[in-house]
CSV table of C-alpha atoms in Angstrom, one decimal:
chain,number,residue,atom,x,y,z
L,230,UNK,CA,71.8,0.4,-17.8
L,231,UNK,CA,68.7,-1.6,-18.9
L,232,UNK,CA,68.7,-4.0,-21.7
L,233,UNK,CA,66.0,-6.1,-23.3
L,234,UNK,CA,66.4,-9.2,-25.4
L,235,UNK,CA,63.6,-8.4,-28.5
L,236,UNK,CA,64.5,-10.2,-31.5
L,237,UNK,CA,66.4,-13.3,-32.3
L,238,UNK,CA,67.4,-13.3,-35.8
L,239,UNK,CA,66.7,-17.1,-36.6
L,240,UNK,CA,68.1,-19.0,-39.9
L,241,UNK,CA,65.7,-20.4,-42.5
L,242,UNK,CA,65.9,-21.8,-45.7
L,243,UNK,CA,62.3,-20.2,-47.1
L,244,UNK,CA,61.1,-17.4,-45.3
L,245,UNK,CA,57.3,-17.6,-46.8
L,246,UNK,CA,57.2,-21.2,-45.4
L,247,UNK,CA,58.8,-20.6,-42.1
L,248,UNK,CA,56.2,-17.5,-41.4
L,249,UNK,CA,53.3,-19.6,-42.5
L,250,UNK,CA,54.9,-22.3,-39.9
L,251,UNK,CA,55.2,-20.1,-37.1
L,252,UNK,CA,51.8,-17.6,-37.6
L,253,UNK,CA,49.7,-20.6,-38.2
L,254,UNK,CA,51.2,-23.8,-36.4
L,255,UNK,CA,52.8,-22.3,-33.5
L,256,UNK,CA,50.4,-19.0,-33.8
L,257,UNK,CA,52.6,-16.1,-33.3
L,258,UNK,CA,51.7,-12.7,-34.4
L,259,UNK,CA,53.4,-11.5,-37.7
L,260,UNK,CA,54.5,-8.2,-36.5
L,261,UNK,CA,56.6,-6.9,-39.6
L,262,UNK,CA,56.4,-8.7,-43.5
L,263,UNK,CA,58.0,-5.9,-45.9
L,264,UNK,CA,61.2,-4.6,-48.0
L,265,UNK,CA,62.4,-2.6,-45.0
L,266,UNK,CA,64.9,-1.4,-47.5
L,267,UNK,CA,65.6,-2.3,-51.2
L,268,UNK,CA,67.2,-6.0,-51.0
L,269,UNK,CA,65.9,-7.0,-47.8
L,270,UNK,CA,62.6,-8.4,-46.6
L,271,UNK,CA,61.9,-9.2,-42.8
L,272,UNK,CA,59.6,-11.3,-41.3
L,273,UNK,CA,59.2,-10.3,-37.4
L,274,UNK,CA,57.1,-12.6,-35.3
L,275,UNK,CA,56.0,-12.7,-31.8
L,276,UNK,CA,54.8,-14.9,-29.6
L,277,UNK,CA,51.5,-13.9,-28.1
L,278,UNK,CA,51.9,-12.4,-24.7
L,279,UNK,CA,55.9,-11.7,-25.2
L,280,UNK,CA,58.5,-9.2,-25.2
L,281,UNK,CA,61.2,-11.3,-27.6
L,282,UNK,CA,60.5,-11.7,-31.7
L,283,UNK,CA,62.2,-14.0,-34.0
L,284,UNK,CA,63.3,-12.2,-37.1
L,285,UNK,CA,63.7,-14.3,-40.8
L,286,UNK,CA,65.1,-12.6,-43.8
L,287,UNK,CA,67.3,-14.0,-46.2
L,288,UNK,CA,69.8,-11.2,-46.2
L,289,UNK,CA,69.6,-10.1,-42.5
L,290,UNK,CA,72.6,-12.4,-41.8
L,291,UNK,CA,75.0,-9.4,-44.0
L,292,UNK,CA,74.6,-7.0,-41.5
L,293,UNK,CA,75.6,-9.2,-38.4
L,294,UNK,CA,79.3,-10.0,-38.1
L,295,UNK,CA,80.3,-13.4,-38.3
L,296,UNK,CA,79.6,-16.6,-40.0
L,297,UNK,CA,76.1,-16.9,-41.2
L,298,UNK,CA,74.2,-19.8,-39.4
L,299,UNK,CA,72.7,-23.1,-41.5
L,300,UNK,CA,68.6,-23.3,-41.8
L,301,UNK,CA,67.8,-25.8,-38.7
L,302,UNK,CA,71.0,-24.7,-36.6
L,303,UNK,CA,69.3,-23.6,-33.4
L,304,UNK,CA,68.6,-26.2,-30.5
L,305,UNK,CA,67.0,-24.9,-27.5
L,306,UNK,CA,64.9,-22.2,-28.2
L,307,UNK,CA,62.4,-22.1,-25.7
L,308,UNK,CA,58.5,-20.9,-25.1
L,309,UNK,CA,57.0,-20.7,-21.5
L,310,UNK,CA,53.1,-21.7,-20.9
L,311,UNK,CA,51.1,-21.5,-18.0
L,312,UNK,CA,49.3,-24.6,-19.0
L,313,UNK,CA,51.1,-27.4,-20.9
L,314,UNK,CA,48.2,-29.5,-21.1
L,315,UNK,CA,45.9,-26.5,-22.8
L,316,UNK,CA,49.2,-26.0,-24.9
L,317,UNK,CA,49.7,-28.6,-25.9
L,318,UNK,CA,45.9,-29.6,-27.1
L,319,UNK,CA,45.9,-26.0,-28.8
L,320,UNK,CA,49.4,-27.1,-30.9
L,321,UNK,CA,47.9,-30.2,-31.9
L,322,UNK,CA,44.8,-28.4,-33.4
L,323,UNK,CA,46.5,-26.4,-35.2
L,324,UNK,CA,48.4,-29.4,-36.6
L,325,UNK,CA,51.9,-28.7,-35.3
L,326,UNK,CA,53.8,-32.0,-34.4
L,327,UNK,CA,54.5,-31.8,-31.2
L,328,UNK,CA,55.8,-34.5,-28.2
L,329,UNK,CA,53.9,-35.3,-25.3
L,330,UNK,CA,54.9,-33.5,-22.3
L,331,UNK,CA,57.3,-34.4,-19.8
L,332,UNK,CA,56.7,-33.6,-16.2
L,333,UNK,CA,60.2,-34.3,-14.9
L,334,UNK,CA,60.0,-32.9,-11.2
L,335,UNK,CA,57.0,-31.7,-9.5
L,336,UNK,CA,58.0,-28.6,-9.4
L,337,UNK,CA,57.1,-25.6,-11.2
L,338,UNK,CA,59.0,-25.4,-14.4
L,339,UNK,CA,60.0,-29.2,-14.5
L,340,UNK,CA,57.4,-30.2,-17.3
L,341,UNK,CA,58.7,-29.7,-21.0
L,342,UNK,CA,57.4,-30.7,-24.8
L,343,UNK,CA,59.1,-30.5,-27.9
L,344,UNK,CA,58.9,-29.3,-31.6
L,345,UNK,CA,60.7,-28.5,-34.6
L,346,UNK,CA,60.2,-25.9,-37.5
L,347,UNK,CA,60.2,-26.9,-41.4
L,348,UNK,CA,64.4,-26.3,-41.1
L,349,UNK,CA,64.6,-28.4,-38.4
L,350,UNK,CA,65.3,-25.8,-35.4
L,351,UNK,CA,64.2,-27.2,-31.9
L,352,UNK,CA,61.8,-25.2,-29.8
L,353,UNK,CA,61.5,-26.7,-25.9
L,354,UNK,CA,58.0,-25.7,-24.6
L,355,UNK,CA,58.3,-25.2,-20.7
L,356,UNK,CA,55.4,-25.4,-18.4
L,357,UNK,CA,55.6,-22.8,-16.1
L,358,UNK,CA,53.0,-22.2,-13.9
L,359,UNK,CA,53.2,-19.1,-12.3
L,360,UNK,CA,52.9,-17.2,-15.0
L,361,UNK,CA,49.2,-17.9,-14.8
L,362,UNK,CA,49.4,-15.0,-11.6
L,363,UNK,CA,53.0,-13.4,-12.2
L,364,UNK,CA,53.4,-12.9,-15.7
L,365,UNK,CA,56.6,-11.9,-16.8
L,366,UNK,CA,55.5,-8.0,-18.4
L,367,UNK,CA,53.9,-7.8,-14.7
L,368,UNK,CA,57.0,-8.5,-12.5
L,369,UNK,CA,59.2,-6.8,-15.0
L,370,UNK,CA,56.9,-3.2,-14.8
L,371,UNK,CA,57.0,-4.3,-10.9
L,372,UNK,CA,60.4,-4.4,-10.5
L,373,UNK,CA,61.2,-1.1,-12.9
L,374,UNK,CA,58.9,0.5,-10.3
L,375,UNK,CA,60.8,-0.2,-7.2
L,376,UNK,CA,64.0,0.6,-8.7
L,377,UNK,CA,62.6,4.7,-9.5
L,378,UNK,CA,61.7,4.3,-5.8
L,379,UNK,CA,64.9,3.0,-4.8
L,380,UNK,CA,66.7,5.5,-6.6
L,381,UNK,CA,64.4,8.3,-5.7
């Protein structure tokens, strides 16, 4: 059985703020901002170029069991680049407040930068640069493929 990791409902304090945040500092796409029934707006954004959303709505948090996270509790969220150094100059145009980068190792996927949103959630930004050649919807359709043919 295959399963996909789309959305990741994250927690907000002001959901007209954090979509203005995201679309315009970080640039993601806004995908979905509507009443998807009565009582409940949801924002759904995507990163450009990937398979996984974040969601914000204010009453999304009723129909997931468990305690409701705080605005500003998730550390660790995490966007790959091929290109830090392009990334990072397009992050500061667009006025996001963003560290340096950190090459750590010289290997592929050692180099890291930092920001937060409005709520205070932490986003990693990792440099990984085979994606450049190999992106991730290529190997993924790639690897789909020689499962059928494995199978078949």
């Amino acid at each position: 059985m295959d399963m996909t990791l789309e959305v990741i409902p994250l927690p907000v304090s002001d959901i007209d703020r954090a979509r203005d945040f995201y679309r315009d500092k970080v640039g993601f796409h806004v995908d979905i901002d509507q009443e998807v029934m009565p009582g409940m707006r949801i924002v759904q954004l995507t990163p450009p170029g990937s398979g996984c959303s974040i969601a914000l709505g204010e009453t999304l948090w009723e129909m997931t069991p468990g305690p409701t996270p705080a605005p500003g509790a998730y550390q660790g969220l995490q966007l790959c680049v091929a290109d830090i150094g392009k990334a990072h100059a397009e992050f500061v145009a667009r006025g996001l407040e963003i560290s340096e980068p950190v090459r750590y190792a010289d290997s592929d996927g050692a180099t890291f930068m930092h920001f937060t949103d409005p709520d205070g959630n932490g986003w990693a930004v990792q440099e990984y640069r085979r994606r450049a050649t190999e992106p991730l919807h290529k190997l993924l359709s790639e690897q789909a493929e020689q499962a059928e043919q494995a199978e078949g």
